[in-house]
mmCIF file of C-alpha atoms in Angstrom:
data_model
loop_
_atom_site.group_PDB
_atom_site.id
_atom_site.type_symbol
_atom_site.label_atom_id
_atom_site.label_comp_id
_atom_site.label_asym_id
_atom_site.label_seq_id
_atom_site.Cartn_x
_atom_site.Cartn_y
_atom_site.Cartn_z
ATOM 1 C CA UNK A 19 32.847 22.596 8.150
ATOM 2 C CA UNK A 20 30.646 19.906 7.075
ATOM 3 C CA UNK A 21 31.594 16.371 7.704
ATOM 4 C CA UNK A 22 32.762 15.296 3.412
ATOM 5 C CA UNK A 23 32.835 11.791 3.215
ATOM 6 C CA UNK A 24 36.069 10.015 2.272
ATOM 7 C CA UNK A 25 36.641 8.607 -1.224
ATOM 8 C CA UNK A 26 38.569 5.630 -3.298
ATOM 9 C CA UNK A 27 40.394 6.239 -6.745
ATOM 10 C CA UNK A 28 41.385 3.227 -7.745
ATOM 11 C CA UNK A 29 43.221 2.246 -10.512
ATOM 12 C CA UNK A 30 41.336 0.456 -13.102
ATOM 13 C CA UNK A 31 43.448 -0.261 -15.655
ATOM 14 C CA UNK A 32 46.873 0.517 -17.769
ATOM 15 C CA UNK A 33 48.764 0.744 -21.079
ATOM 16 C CA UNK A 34 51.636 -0.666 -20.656
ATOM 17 C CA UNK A 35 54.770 1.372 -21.190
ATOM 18 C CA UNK A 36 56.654 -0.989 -23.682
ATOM 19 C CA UNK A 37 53.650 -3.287 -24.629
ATOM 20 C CA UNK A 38 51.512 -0.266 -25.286
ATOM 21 C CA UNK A 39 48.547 -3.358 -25.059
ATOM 22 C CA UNK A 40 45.303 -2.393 -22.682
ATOM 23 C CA UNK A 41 45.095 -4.307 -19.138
ATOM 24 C CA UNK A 42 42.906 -4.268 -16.369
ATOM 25 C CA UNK A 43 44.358 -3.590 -13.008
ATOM 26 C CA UNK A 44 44.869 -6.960 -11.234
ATOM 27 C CA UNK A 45 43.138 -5.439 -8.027
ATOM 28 C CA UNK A 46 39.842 -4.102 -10.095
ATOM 29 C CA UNK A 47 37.623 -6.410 -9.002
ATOM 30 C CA UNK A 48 38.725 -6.660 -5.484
ATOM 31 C CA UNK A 49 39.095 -2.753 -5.237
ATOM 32 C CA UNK A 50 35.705 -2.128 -6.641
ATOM 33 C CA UNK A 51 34.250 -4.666 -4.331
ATOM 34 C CA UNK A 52 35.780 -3.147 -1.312
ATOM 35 C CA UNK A 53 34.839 0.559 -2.580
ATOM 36 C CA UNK A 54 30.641 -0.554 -2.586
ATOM 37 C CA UNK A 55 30.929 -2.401 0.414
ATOM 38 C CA UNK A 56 32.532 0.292 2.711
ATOM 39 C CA UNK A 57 29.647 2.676 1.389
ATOM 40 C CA UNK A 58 32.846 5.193 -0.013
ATOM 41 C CA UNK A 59 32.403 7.486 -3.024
ATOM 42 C CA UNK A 60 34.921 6.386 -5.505
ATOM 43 C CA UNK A 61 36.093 6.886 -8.644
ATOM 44 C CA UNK A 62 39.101 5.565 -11.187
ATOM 45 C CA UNK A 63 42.307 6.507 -12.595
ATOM 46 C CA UNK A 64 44.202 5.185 -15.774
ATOM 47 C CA UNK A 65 47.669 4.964 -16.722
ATOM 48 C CA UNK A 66 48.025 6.031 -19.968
ATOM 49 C CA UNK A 67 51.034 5.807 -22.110
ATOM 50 C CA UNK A 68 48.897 7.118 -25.075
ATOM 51 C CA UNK A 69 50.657 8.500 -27.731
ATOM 52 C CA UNK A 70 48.168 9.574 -30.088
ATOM 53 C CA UNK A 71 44.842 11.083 -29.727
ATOM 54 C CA UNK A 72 42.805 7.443 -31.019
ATOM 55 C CA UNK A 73 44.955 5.426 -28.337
ATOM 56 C CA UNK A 74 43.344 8.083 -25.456
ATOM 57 C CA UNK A 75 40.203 7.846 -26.511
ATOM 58 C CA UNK A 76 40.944 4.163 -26.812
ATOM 59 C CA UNK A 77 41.937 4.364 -23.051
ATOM 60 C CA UNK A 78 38.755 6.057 -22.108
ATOM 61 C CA UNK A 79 36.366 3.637 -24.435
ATOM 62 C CA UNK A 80 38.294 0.822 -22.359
ATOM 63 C CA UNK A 81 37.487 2.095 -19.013
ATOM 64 C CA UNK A 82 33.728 1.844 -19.763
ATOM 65 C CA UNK A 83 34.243 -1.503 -21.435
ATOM 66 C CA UNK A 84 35.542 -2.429 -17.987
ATOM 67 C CA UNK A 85 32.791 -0.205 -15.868
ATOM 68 C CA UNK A 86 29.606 -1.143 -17.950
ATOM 69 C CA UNK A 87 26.321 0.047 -16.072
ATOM 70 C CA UNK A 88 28.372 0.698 -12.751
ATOM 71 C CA UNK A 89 27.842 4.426 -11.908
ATOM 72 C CA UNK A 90 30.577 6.202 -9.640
ATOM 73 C CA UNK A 91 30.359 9.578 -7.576
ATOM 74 C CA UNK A 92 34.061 10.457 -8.267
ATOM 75 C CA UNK A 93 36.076 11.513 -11.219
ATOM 76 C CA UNK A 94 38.026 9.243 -13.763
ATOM 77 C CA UNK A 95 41.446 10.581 -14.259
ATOM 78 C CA UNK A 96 44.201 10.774 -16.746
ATOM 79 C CA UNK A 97 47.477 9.668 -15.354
ATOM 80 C CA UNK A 98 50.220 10.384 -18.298
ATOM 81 C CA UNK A 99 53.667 10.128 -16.919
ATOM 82 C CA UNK A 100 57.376 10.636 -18.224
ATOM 83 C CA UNK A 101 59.052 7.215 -17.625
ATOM 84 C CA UNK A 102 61.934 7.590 -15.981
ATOM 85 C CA UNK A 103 65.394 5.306 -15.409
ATOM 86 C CA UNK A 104 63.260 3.054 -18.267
ATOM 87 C CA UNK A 105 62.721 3.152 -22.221
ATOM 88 C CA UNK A 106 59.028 3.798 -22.449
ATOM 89 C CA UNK A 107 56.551 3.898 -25.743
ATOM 90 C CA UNK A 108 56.165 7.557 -25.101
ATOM 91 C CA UNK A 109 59.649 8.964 -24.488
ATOM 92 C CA UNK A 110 59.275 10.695 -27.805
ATOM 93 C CA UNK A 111 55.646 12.479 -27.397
ATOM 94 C CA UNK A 112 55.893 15.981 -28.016
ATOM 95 C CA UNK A 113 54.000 18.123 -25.603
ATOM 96 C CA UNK A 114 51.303 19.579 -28.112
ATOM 97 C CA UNK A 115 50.595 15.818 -28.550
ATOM 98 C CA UNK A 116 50.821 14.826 -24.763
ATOM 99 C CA UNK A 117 48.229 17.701 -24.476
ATOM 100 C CA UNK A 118 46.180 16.779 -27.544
ATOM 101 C CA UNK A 119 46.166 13.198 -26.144
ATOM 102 C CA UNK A 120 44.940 14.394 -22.442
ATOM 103 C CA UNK A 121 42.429 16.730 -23.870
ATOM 104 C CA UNK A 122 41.140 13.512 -26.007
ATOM 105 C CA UNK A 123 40.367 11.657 -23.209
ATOM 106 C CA UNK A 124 38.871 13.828 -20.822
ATOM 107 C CA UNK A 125 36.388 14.974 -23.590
ATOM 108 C CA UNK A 126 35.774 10.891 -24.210
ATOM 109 C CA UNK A 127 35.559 10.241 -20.637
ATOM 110 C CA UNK A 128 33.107 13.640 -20.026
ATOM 111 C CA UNK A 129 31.075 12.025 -23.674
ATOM 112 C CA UNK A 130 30.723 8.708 -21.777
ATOM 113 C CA UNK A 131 28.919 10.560 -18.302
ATOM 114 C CA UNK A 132 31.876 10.529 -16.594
ATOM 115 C CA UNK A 133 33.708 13.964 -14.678
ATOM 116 C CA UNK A 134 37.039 13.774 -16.268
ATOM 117 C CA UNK A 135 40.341 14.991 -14.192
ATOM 118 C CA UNK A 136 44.058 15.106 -15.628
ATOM 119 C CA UNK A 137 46.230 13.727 -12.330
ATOM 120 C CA UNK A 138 49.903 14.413 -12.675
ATOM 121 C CA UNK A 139 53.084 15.720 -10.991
ATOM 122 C CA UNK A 140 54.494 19.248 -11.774
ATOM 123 C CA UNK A 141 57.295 18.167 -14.094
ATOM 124 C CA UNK A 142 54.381 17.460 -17.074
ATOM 125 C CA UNK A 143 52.158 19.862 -15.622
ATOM 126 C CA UNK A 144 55.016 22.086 -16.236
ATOM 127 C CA UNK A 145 56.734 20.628 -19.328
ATOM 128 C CA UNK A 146 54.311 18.361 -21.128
ATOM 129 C CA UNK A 147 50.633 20.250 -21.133
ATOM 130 C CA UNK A 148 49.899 23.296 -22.316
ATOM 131 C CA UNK A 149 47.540 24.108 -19.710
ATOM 132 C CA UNK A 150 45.914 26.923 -21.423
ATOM 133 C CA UNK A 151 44.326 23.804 -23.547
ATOM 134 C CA UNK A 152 43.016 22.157 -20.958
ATOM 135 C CA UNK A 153 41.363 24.896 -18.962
ATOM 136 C CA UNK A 154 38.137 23.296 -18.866
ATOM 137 C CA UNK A 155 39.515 20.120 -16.972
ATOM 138 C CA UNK A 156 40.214 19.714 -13.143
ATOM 139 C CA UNK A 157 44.044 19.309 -12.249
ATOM 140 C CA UNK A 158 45.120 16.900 -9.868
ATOM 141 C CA UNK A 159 48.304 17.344 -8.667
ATOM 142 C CA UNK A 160 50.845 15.033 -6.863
ATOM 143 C CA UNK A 161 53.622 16.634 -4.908
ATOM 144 C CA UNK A 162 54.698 14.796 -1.704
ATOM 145 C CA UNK A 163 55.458 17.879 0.683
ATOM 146 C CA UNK A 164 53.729 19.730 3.044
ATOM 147 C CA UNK A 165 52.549 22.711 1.171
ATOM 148 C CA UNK A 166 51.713 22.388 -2.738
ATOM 149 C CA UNK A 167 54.299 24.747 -4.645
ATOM 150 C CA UNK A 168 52.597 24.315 -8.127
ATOM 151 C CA UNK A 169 52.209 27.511 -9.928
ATOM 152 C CA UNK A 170 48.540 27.441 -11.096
ATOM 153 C CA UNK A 171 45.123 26.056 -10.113
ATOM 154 C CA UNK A 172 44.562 22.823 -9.137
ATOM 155 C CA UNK A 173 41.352 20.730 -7.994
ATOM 156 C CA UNK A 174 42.623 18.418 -6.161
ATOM 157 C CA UNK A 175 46.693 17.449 -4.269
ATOM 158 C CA UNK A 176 48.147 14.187 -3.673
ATOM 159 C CA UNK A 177 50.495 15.367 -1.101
ATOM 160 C CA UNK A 178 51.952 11.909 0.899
ATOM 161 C CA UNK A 179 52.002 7.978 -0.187
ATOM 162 C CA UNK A 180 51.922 6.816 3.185
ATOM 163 C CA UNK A 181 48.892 7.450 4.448
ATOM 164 C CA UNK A 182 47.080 4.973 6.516
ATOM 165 C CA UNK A 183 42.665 4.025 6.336
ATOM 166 C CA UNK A 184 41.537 1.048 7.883
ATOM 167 C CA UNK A 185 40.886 -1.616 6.228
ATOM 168 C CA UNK A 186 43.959 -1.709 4.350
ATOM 169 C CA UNK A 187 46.888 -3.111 4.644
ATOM 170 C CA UNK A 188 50.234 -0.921 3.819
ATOM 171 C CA UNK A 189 50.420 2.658 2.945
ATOM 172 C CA UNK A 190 47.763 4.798 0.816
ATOM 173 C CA UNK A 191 48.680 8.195 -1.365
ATOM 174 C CA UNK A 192 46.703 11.027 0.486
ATOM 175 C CA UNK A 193 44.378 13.902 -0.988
ATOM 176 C CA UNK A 194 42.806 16.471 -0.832
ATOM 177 C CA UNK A 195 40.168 18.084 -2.537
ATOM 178 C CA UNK A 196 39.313 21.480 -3.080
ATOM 179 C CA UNK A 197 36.364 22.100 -5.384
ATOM 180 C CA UNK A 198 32.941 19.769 -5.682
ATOM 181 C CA UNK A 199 34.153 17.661 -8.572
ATOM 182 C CA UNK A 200 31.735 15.020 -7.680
ATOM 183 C CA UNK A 201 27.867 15.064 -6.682
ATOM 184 C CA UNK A 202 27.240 13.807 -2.946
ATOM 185 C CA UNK A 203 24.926 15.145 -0.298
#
């Protein structure tokens, strides 16, 4: 096996579940920042609470608002999520829209230069996608366990949240990846 070197997603930004108003993640800058200096491929995820298709590609117009010139080596992923033990904006979003919405902004994020990846657990993987309709995009699943038991393909599995890499401080989600979804030597 070839050495892979390890990589950063970092959250960039959110929609906020009640607010439904655009923010930058308060540890952008500094997450960026540590990212470039440790020499790391990285990439972004966004926490969408989109629930129409102009408010995802809003999302994904927002991300490069925030990115500008700066090129990455590492997908920029979709993070839709049921809310739960909490109202939320999108507790009424049928799933042909919660699809139609995901399938929006990966083809945004892929228009903007960008590898688009949809991240999510099984229960909207499951319940909320079609995935027939987004074939064409990467699947990152999170399931905390040993061994994935998602039905169907996947790129990429988040499988603990407290993981440990030096350099920071508290616990880390874990991944791994699969498939080449980003260009490195």
């Amino acid at each position: 096996w070839a050495k892979v070197p390890y990589r950063a997603i970092v959250r960039i930004g959110y929609r906020g579940y009640g607010t439904g108003k655009l923010m930058k993640d308060e540890q952008y800058d500094a997450n960026l920042a540590g990212a470039k200096a440790s020499g790391k491929l990285f990439g972004f995820y966004f926490f969408s609470q989109a629930v129409n298709n102009d408010e995802a590609i809003e999302e994904a117009d927002y991300i490069k608002s925030l990115l500008g010139d700066e090129t990455i080596d590492f997908p920029v992923a979709y993070d839709w999520e049921i809310i739960k033990d909490d109202d939320a904006r999108t507790d009424g979003v049928s799933a042909a829209q919660a699809t139609a919405c995901a399938k929006a902004f990966c083809n945004r994020v892929k228009e903007l230069g960008y590898t688009p990846i949809i991240y999510s657990p099984s229960k909207e993987l499951y319940f909320k996608y079609d995935l027939t309709q987004l074939a064409d995009f990467d699947i990152w699943y999170c399931e905390y366990a040993n061994v994935p038991t998602f039905y169907y393909q996947f790129s990429m599995w988040q499988y603990s949240s407290s993981g440990k890499v030096d350099g920071i401080e508290g616990d880390v989600d874990m991944n791994i990846c699969f498939t080449n979804i980003a260009d490195y030597d």
